Coordinates of C-alpha atoms and ligand atoms in Angstrom, one line a residue:
M1 CA -15.8 4.5 -25.0
R2 CA -17.5 3.6 -21.7
I3 CA -15.7 3.6 -18.4
A4 CA -17.4 1.8 -15.5
V5 CA -16.9 2.4 -11.8
Q6 CA -18.4 -0.2 -9.5
A7 CA -19.1 0.0 -5.7
E8 CA -16.6 -2.1 -3.7
S9 CA -18.2 -5.4 -2.7
D10 CA -15.8 -6.0 0.3
A11 CA -17.7 -4.6 3.3
N12 CA -14.3 -3.4 4.8
E13 CA -13.4 -1.3 1.8
S14 CA -14.3 2.3 2.2
R15 CA -12.5 3.7 -0.9
V16 CA -13.9 4.2 -4.4
A17 CA -12.1 4.3 -7.7
A18 CA -13.5 7.6 -9.0
T19 CA -14.4 11.0 -7.7
P20 CA -16.4 13.7 -9.3
E21 CA -13.1 15.4 -10.3
T22 CA -11.8 12.3 -12.0
V23 CA -15.2 11.7 -13.7
K24 CA -14.7 15.1 -15.3
A25 CA -11.2 14.2 -16.3
L26 CA -12.3 10.9 -17.9
T27 CA -15.2 12.6 -19.6
A28 CA -12.8 15.1 -21.1
L29 CA -10.9 12.1 -22.6
G30 CA -14.0 11.4 -24.6
A31 CA -15.4 8.7 -22.4
E32 CA -18.9 8.1 -21.1
V33 CA -18.6 7.2 -17.4
A34 CA -21.0 5.0 -15.5
V35 CA -20.8 5.0 -11.7
E36 CA -22.7 2.4 -9.7
A37 CA -25.2 3.9 -7.3
G38 CA -23.8 4.3 -3.8
A39 CA -20.2 3.7 -4.9
G40 CA -18.9 6.8 -3.2
R41 CA -21.0 6.6 0.0
K42 CA -18.2 5.6 2.4
S43 CA -16.0 8.3 0.9
A44 CA -18.6 10.9 1.4
I45 CA -19.4 11.3 -2.3
P46 CA -23.1 11.3 -3.0
D47 CA -24.5 9.9 -6.4
E48 CA -25.6 13.5 -7.2
A49 CA -22.0 14.7 -7.1
Y50 CA -21.0 12.1 -9.7
A51 CA -24.1 12.9 -11.8
E52 CA -23.3 16.7 -11.7
A53 CA -19.8 15.8 -12.9
G54 CA -21.3 14.1 -15.9
A55 CA -21.5 10.5 -14.9
V56 CA -24.4 8.2 -15.6
I57 CA -25.6 6.5 -12.3
A58 CA -26.1 2.8 -12.8
Q59 CA -28.2 0.7 -10.5
G60 CA -26.1 -2.3 -9.4
P61 CA -22.7 -3.7 -10.5
A62 CA -24.1 -5.4 -13.6
A63 CA -25.7 -2.3 -15.0
A64 CA -22.5 -0.4 -14.4
A65 CA -20.3 -3.0 -16.1
A66 CA -22.6 -3.5 -19.1
G67 CA -20.7 -2.7 -22.3
A68 CA -17.8 -1.2 -20.6
D69 CA -14.4 -0.9 -22.3
V70 CA -12.7 -0.1 -18.9
L71 CA -13.7 -1.1 -15.4
L72 CA -12.2 0.8 -12.5
R73 CA -12.2 -0.7 -9.0
V74 CA -10.2 -0.4 -5.7
R75 CA -10.0 -4.1 -5.1
R76 CA -9.9 -7.0 -7.5
P77 CA -13.4 -7.8 -8.8
S78 CA -14.7 -11.4 -9.2
A79 CA -15.3 -12.9 -12.6
A80 CA -19.1 -12.5 -11.9
E81 CA -18.6 -8.8 -11.2
V82 CA -16.8 -8.2 -14.6
A83 CA -19.5 -10.1 -16.5
G84 CA -21.0 -7.8 -19.2
V85 CA -17.9 -5.8 -20.0
K86 CA -16.7 -5.8 -23.6
P87 CA -14.4 -8.7 -24.6
G88 CA -10.8 -7.5 -23.8
A89 CA -12.0 -4.7 -21.6
A90 CA -9.3 -3.2 -19.3
V91 CA -10.0 -4.0 -15.6
I92 CA -7.8 -1.8 -13.4
A93 CA -7.6 -2.3 -9.6
I94 CA -5.3 -3.2 -6.7
M95 CA -5.3 -6.9 -7.6
D96 CA -3.5 -8.4 -4.6
P97 CA -2.2 -11.1 -7.0
Y98 CA 0.1 -13.0 -4.6
E99 CA -1.4 -16.3 -3.4
H100 CA -4.5 -15.6 -5.5
I101 CA -3.8 -17.4 -8.7
D102 CA -7.3 -18.9 -8.8
A103 CA -8.9 -15.5 -8.8
L104 CA -6.5 -14.3 -11.5
Q105 CA -7.4 -17.4 -13.6
S106 CA -11.1 -16.5 -13.3
L107 CA -10.3 -13.0 -14.6
A108 CA -8.3 -14.5 -17.4
G109 CA -11.3 -16.8 -18.1
A110 CA -13.6 -13.7 -18.3
G111 CA -11.5 -12.5 -21.2
V112 CA -10.5 -9.2 -19.7
S113 CA -7.1 -7.4 -19.6
A114 CA -6.5 -7.1 -15.8
F115 CA -4.0 -4.6 -14.6
A116 CA -2.5 -4.6 -11.0
M117 CA -2.0 -1.0 -9.9
E118 CA 0.4 -2.1 -7.0
L119 CA 2.8 -3.4 -9.7
I120 CA 3.4 0.1 -11.2
P121 CA 7.2 0.4 -11.5
R122 CA 8.8 3.1 -9.5
I123 CA 10.1 5.1 -12.4
T124 CA 9.8 8.8 -12.8
R125 CA 7.2 8.6 -15.5
A126 CA 5.0 6.5 -13.3
Q127 CA 5.2 8.6 -10.1
S128 CA 1.7 10.0 -10.5
M129 CA 0.3 6.4 -10.9
D130 CA 2.0 5.1 -7.8
V131 CA -0.7 3.8 -5.6
L132 CA 1.7 2.2 -3.1
S133 CA 3.0 5.7 -2.4
S134 CA -0.3 7.6 -2.4
Q135 CA -1.8 5.1 0.0
A136 CA 1.3 4.5 2.2
N137 CA 1.6 8.2 2.7
L138 CA -1.9 8.3 4.2
A139 CA -1.3 5.2 6.2
G140 CA 1.7 6.9 7.8
Y141 CA -0.4 9.9 8.7
R142 CA -3.3 7.9 10.0
A143 CA -1.0 5.7 12.1
I144 CA -0.1 8.8 14.2
I145 CA -3.7 9.9 14.4
D146 CA -4.8 6.4 15.6
A147 CA -1.9 6.4 18.1
A148 CA -2.8 9.8 19.4
A149 CA -6.5 8.9 19.7
S150 CA -5.6 5.8 21.8
Y151 CA -3.0 7.4 23.9
D152 CA -4.2 8.4 27.4
R153 CA -2.1 11.5 27.5
A154 CA -1.6 14.7 25.5
I155 CA 1.1 14.6 22.8
P156 CA 2.5 18.2 22.9
M157 CA 4.3 19.9 25.7
M158 CA 1.9 22.2 27.6
M159 CA 3.0 24.7 30.1
T160 CA 0.0 25.5 32.2
A161 CA -0.7 27.1 35.6
A162 CA -1.6 23.6 36.9
G163 CA 1.7 22.2 35.8
S164 CA 3.8 21.2 32.8
V165 CA 2.9 18.4 30.5
Q166 CA 5.8 16.6 29.0
P167 CA 5.6 15.9 25.2
A168 CA 5.1 12.4 24.0
R169 CA 8.2 10.5 22.7
I170 CA 7.4 9.0 19.3
F171 CA 9.6 6.5 17.6
I172 CA 9.2 5.7 13.9
M173 CA 10.7 2.4 12.7
G174 CA 11.2 2.2 8.9
V175 CA 11.4 5.5 7.0
G176 CA 9.9 4.8 3.6
V177 CA 6.9 6.7 2.3
A178 CA 4.7 5.8 5.3
G179 CA 7.4 6.4 7.8
L180 CA 8.3 9.9 6.5
Q181 CA 4.7 11.0 6.7
A182 CA 4.4 9.5 10.2
I183 CA 7.5 11.6 11.3
A184 CA 6.0 14.7 9.7
T185 CA 2.6 14.2 11.4
A186 CA 4.1 13.3 14.7
R187 CA 6.2 16.5 14.6
R188 CA 3.2 18.6 13.7
I189 CA 1.2 17.5 16.7
G190 CA 4.1 18.2 19.0
G191 CA 5.8 14.9 19.6
V192 CA 9.5 14.5 20.2
V193 CA 10.4 12.2 17.3
T194 CA 13.1 9.7 16.7
A195 CA 13.3 7.4 13.7
T196 CA 15.3 4.5 12.4
D197 CA 16.0 2.6 9.2
V198 CA 18.6 0.4 7.6
R199 CA 19.0 2.5 4.5
P200 CA 21.6 5.3 4.9
A201 CA 19.7 7.6 2.6
T202 CA 17.0 7.9 5.2
K203 CA 19.3 9.6 7.7
E204 CA 19.2 13.0 6.0
Q205 CA 15.5 12.7 5.3
V206 CA 14.8 12.1 9.0
L207 CA 17.0 15.1 10.0
S208 CA 15.4 17.3 7.5
L209 CA 12.0 16.7 9.1
G210 CA 13.4 17.8 12.5
A211 CA 13.6 14.3 14.0
K212 CA 16.6 12.4 15.5
F213 CA 18.1 9.5 13.6
I214 CA 19.0 6.4 15.5
A215 CA 20.5 3.3 13.8
V216 CA 23.4 0.9 13.9
E217 CA 25.5 2.6 11.3
D218 CA 28.1 -0.1 10.4
E219 CA 29.4 -1.4 7.1
E220 CA 26.3 -3.5 6.4
F221 CA 24.1 -0.4 7.0
A222 CA 26.2 1.5 4.4
A223 CA 25.3 -1.1 1.8
A224 CA 21.7 -1.9 2.9
E225 CA 19.9 -0.3 0.0
T226 CA 19.2 -2.1 -3.3
A227 CA 19.6 -0.5 -6.7
A228 CA 15.8 -0.1 -6.7
G229 CA 15.9 1.9 -3.4
Y230 CA 14.5 -0.8 -1.2
A231 CA 16.0 -2.4 2.0
K232 CA 17.9 -5.7 1.8
P233 CA 17.3 -8.3 4.4
M234 CA 19.8 -7.8 7.2
S235 CA 22.2 -10.4 8.6
P236 CA 21.5 -12.1 12.0
E237 CA 24.5 -10.2 13.3
Y238 CA 23.1 -6.8 12.3
Q239 CA 19.7 -7.8 13.6
A240 CA 21.2 -8.6 17.0
K241 CA 23.0 -5.2 17.1
Q242 CA 19.8 -3.5 16.0
A243 CA 17.7 -5.3 18.6
E244 CA 20.1 -4.2 21.3
L245 CA 19.9 -0.6 20.2
T246 CA 16.1 -0.8 19.8
A247 CA 15.7 -2.4 23.3
S248 CA 17.3 0.4 25.1
H249 CA 15.5 3.1 23.1
I250 CA 12.1 1.7 23.0
A251 CA 11.8 1.4 26.8
K252 CA 11.7 5.2 26.9
Q253 CA 9.1 5.7 24.1
D254 CA 5.5 6.5 24.5
I255 CA 4.4 5.8 20.9
V256 CA 6.1 3.6 18.3
V257 CA 5.0 3.3 14.7
T258 CA 6.5 0.5 12.7
T259 CA 6.5 0.5 8.9
A260 CA 9.5 -1.7 8.0
L261 CA 9.1 -3.9 4.9
I262 CA 11.4 -5.9 2.6
P263 CA 10.1 -6.6 -0.9
G264 CA 9.0 -10.2 -1.4
R265 CA 9.6 -11.2 2.2
A266 CA 7.8 -11.3 5.5
A267 CA 8.2 -8.1 7.5
P268 CA 11.2 -8.1 9.8
V269 CA 10.4 -8.5 13.5
L270 CA 11.9 -5.4 15.2
I271 CA 9.9 -5.4 18.5
T272 CA 10.0 -8.5 20.6
A273 CA 7.6 -9.4 23.4
E274 CA 10.4 -8.6 25.8
M275 CA 10.8 -5.1 24.4
V276 CA 7.0 -4.6 24.8
R277 CA 7.4 -5.7 28.4
S278 CA 10.0 -2.9 29.0
M279 CA 7.6 -0.2 27.9
R280 CA 5.4 1.8 30.3
P281 CA 1.8 1.0 30.7
G282 CA -0.3 3.1 28.3
S283 CA 2.3 3.2 25.6
I284 CA 1.1 2.6 22.1
I285 CA 2.6 0.6 19.2
V286 CA 1.0 0.9 15.7
D287 CA 2.2 -1.9 13.4
L288 CA 1.7 -0.8 9.8
A289 CA 3.4 -4.0 8.6
V290 CA 0.8 -6.2 10.2
E291 CA -0.6 -7.4 6.9
R292 CA 2.8 -8.7 6.0
G293 CA 3.4 -10.5 9.2
G294 CA 4.1 -7.5 11.5
N295 CA 7.1 -5.8 12.9
C296 CA 6.0 -6.5 16.4
E297 CA 5.9 -10.0 17.8
L298 CA 2.6 -9.4 19.5
S299 CA 0.6 -7.6 16.8
R300 CA -2.4 -9.3 15.2
P301 CA -4.0 -8.4 11.9
G302 CA -7.1 -6.3 12.4
E303 CA -6.9 -6.3 16.2
T304 CA -5.7 -4.1 19.1
V305 CA -3.8 -6.3 21.5
V306 CA -3.2 -5.1 25.1
S307 CA -0.1 -6.6 26.6
E308 CA 0.1 -7.8 30.2
N309 CA 1.9 -4.6 31.1
G310 CA -0.8 -2.4 29.5
V311 CA 0.8 -1.6 26.1
K312 CA -1.7 -1.2 23.3
I313 CA -0.5 -2.8 20.0
I314 CA -2.7 -1.6 17.2
G315 CA -2.9 -3.8 14.0
N316 CA -5.4 -2.0 11.9
L317 CA -5.9 -3.2 8.3
N318 CA -6.3 -1.1 5.3
V319 CA -5.1 2.0 7.2
A320 CA -5.3 4.3 4.2
G321 CA -8.9 3.3 4.0
R322 CA -9.4 4.8 7.4
V323 CA -9.0 8.2 5.7
P324 CA -11.4 7.2 2.9
A325 CA -12.3 10.4 1.1
T326 CA -8.6 11.4 0.8
A327 CA -7.5 7.9 -0.1
S328 CA -10.1 7.8 -2.8
F329 CA -9.2 11.2 -4.0
L330 CA -5.5 10.2 -4.5
Y331 CA -6.2 6.6 -5.8
A332 CA -8.7 7.9 -8.3
K333 CA -6.1 10.4 -9.6
N334 CA -3.5 7.6 -9.8
L335 CA -6.0 5.7 -12.0
V336 CA -6.6 8.6 -14.4
S337 CA -2.8 9.0 -14.7
F338 CA -2.5 5.3 -15.6
L339 CA -5.5 5.3 -18.0
Q340 CA -4.9 8.5 -19.9
P341 CA -1.9 7.2 -22.0
L342 CA -4.0 4.1 -22.9
I343 CA -6.7 6.2 -24.7
D344 CA -6.1 7.4 -28.2
P345 CA -6.8 11.2 -28.2
A346 CA -8.2 11.2 -31.7
S347 CA -10.5 8.1 -31.7
H348 CA -11.2 8.1 -27.9
E349 CA -10.8 4.4 -28.0
L350 CA -8.5 2.1 -26.0
A351 CA -5.1 1.9 -27.8
I352 CA -2.8 0.1 -25.4
N353 CA 0.9 -0.1 -26.2
W354 CA 1.6 -3.7 -25.0
D355 CA 5.3 -3.1 -25.2
D356 CA 5.3 -0.2 -22.7
E357 CA 7.2 -1.1 -19.5
I358 CA 4.4 0.2 -17.3
I359 CA 1.9 -2.0 -19.1
K360 CA 4.2 -5.0 -19.1
A361 CA 4.8 -4.6 -15.3
T362 CA 1.1 -4.4 -14.4
L363 CA -0.7 -6.6 -17.0
L364 CA -1.8 -9.9 -15.4
T365 CA -4.3 -11.3 -17.9
R366 CA -4.9 -10.9 -21.6
D367 CA -6.8 -12.8 -24.3
G368 CA -7.9 -15.5 -21.8
A369 CA -4.4 -16.2 -20.4
L370 CA -2.4 -15.3 -17.3
V371 CA 0.5 -13.4 -19.0
H372 CA 2.5 -12.0 -16.1
P373 CA 5.6 -14.1 -15.5
N374 CA 5.3 -13.8 -11.8
F375 CA 1.8 -15.2 -11.6
Q376 CA 1.5 -18.4 -13.6
A377 CA -1.2 -21.0 -13.3
P378 CA -0.2 -24.6 -12.7
A379 CA 0.2 -26.4 -16.0
D380 CA -3.1 -28.4 -15.6
A381 CA -5.2 -25.5 -14.2
G382 CA -7.6 -25.3 -17.2
V383 CA -6.8 -21.8 -18.3
Q384 CA -4.5 -21.3 -21.2
A385 CA -1.1 -20.5 -19.9
A386 CA 1.0 -17.7 -21.4
P387 CA 3.3 -19.0 -24.1
A388 CA 6.6 -19.9 -22.6
S389 CA 8.4 -17.9 -25.2
E390 CA 6.6 -14.7 -24.1
V391 CA 7.4 -15.4 -20.4
A392 CA 11.1 -16.0 -21.3
A393 CA 11.2 -12.8 -23.3
R394 CA 9.8 -10.8 -20.5
T395 CA 12.2 -12.3 -17.9
A396 CA 15.1 -11.7 -20.3
E397 CA 14.1 -8.1 -20.5
G398 CA 14.9 -7.7 -16.8
E399 CA 11.6 -8.5 -15.2
P400 CA 11.9 -10.7 -12.1
G401 CA 11.2 -14.4 -12.6
P402 CA 8.4 -16.2 -10.9
Q403 CA 10.4 -16.7 -7.7
A404 CA 12.1 -13.4 -7.5
P405 CA 11.2 -10.7 -4.9
D406 CA 8.8 -8.3 -6.3
P407 CA 10.2 -4.8 -7.0
A408 CA 6.9 -3.1 -6.1
G409 CA 6.9 -4.4 -2.6
A410 CA 4.5 -7.3 -3.0
P411 CA 3.2 -9.2 0.0
A412 CA 5.2 -12.1 1.2
K413 CA 3.9 -15.1 3.0
T414 CA 3.3 -14.0 6.6
K415 CA 4.1 -15.7 9.8
K416 CA 0.6 -15.1 11.0
A417 CA -2.6 -16.0 9.1
R418 CA -4.1 -13.0 7.5
P419 CA -7.8 -12.8 6.7
A420 CA -8.4 -13.1 3.0
K421 CA -10.8 -10.1 3.0
D422 CA -8.1 -7.8 4.2
S423 CA -5.1 -8.7 2.2
N424 CA -4.9 -5.4 0.4
P425 CA -1.2 -4.3 0.2
A426 CA -1.9 -0.8 -0.8
G427 CA -3.7 -0.3 2.5
S428 CA -0.6 -1.1 4.4
Ligands
LIG501 P1 8.9 -0.2 2.0 O1 7.5 0.0 2.3 O2 9.4 -1.3 1.2 O3 9.7 -0.2 3.4 C1 9.5 0.7 4.4 C2 10.8 1.1 5.1 O4 11.2 0.0 5.9 C3 12.0 1.3 4.1 O5 12.5 2.6 4.3 C4 13.0 0.2 4.5 O6 14.3 0.7 4.3 C5 12.7 0.0 5.9 N1 13.2 -1.2 6.5 C6 13.3 -2.5 6.0 N2 13.9 -3.3 6.8 C7 14.1 -2.6 8.0 C8 14.7 -3.0 9.2 N3 15.2 -4.2 9.5 N4 14.9 -2.0 10.1 C9 14.4 -0.7 9.9 N5 13.9 -0.4 8.7 C10 13.7 -1.3 7.8 O7 9.5 1.2 1.5 P2 8.8 2.3 0.5 O8 8.0 3.2 1.3 O9 8.0 1.6 -0.5 O10 10.0 3.0 -0.1 C11 11.1 2.3 -0.7 C12 11.9 3.2 -1.5 O11 11.2 3.5 -2.7 C13 12.4 4.4 -0.9 O12 13.8 4.6 -1.3 C14 11.6 5.5 -1.5 O13 12.2 6.7 -1.5 C15 11.4 4.9 -2.9 N6 10.2 5.4 -3.7 C16 10.4 5.8 -5.0 C17 9.4 6.2 -5.7 C18 9.6 6.6 -7.1 O14 10.7 6.8 -7.5 N7 8.5 6.7 -7.9 C19 8.1 6.3 -5.1 C20 7.9 5.9 -3.8 C21 9.0 5.4 -3.1

């Protein structure tokens, strides 16, 4: 079996889908691994390191893909980039499937089985494959590092002969995977940290990290978590109370990191322009939800906006990719965890159990068709549609229908235009 790893064609993508460590793991599964020359350059992995781990270095994407049973990527490849793989080869990447049906149709037309890593279900068995978690964790860390680097003052308290420096007050809004890591990092560098969320379970997590929890804790708050562990959209009444609380708190903060998301919807706006006006000059807002519309009214994807009163609002994209070597290390391990059960230990060939719930949740295309019920081509689109019976069966088994919110936190339509090149949800 041959596994190919291509270099990422998006100039803004710094991650790579394999490391020397995972090349060894894949080789141990009985595979020959081909890595495109230069694939690891932006993650500080030279070709020689891959070669030493047992990979064949291929010159160019076509040479890497030629004859491959499996193609590993960070972002969704084009049909041209998968040309040359074996018919039915598994193409595994962060596919960013929402609003990109055309691209999925092309992959279907190329005859590959395309798997979207961001659709891995959040079940215990799949934790080691969960790219949303591995990348969000790094994004939370990096948000604090970016904030500290842009902040004109020191973060920790310092008692010096010249005078005492007060610690920075850091407020984390949204305490999921990214928010928890942001709290931990902010505490490590000496900030005085507060945090908020609408899910009651987060209160204890915040306190256990040594931060203070601030929230409107009413009846709606008590019921704000879905069975899957995500936040529900809050009522206008709750949002008004939350805004009042946020307004008084935020005026006293030096750094605010926002991470609030609701599956299948645009990110909730938690910081209004008026709240930004209440902050002191030099304060920082890092909006990790910017790719999904943003939690701050003034944030812009890929930009740092400076408000009239001198508040910097940072809207970096692909924030996990700003820690590329670590992001690649974790992403590549997620891929090995996903791929290992798909390989027969005796024959070393692909042996995919199409009925497995992880496979069903992530498989987008198979045998020339778009097969995921959430991503169906229009009837006249030219690519064979999945049989209606198969879609009905999948939906009956509890998978969300085409219009349902996505359990894995898929991007919703955003209130601001987002550049196509930076629509990677796992970088958020
Ligand atoms: P997410 O990215 O969907 O959202 C980030 C945070 O924003 C969440 O904590 C959410 O409650 C919060 N939020 C939403 N609306 C808000 C608002 N109006 N105000 C303030 N905060 C708001 O979340 P996530 O990081 O993907 O985590 C979601 C859940 O999944 C958590 O319960 C987490 O523990 C769980 N999880 C489970 C697994 C697993 O079992 N394998 C893995 C990772 C995460």
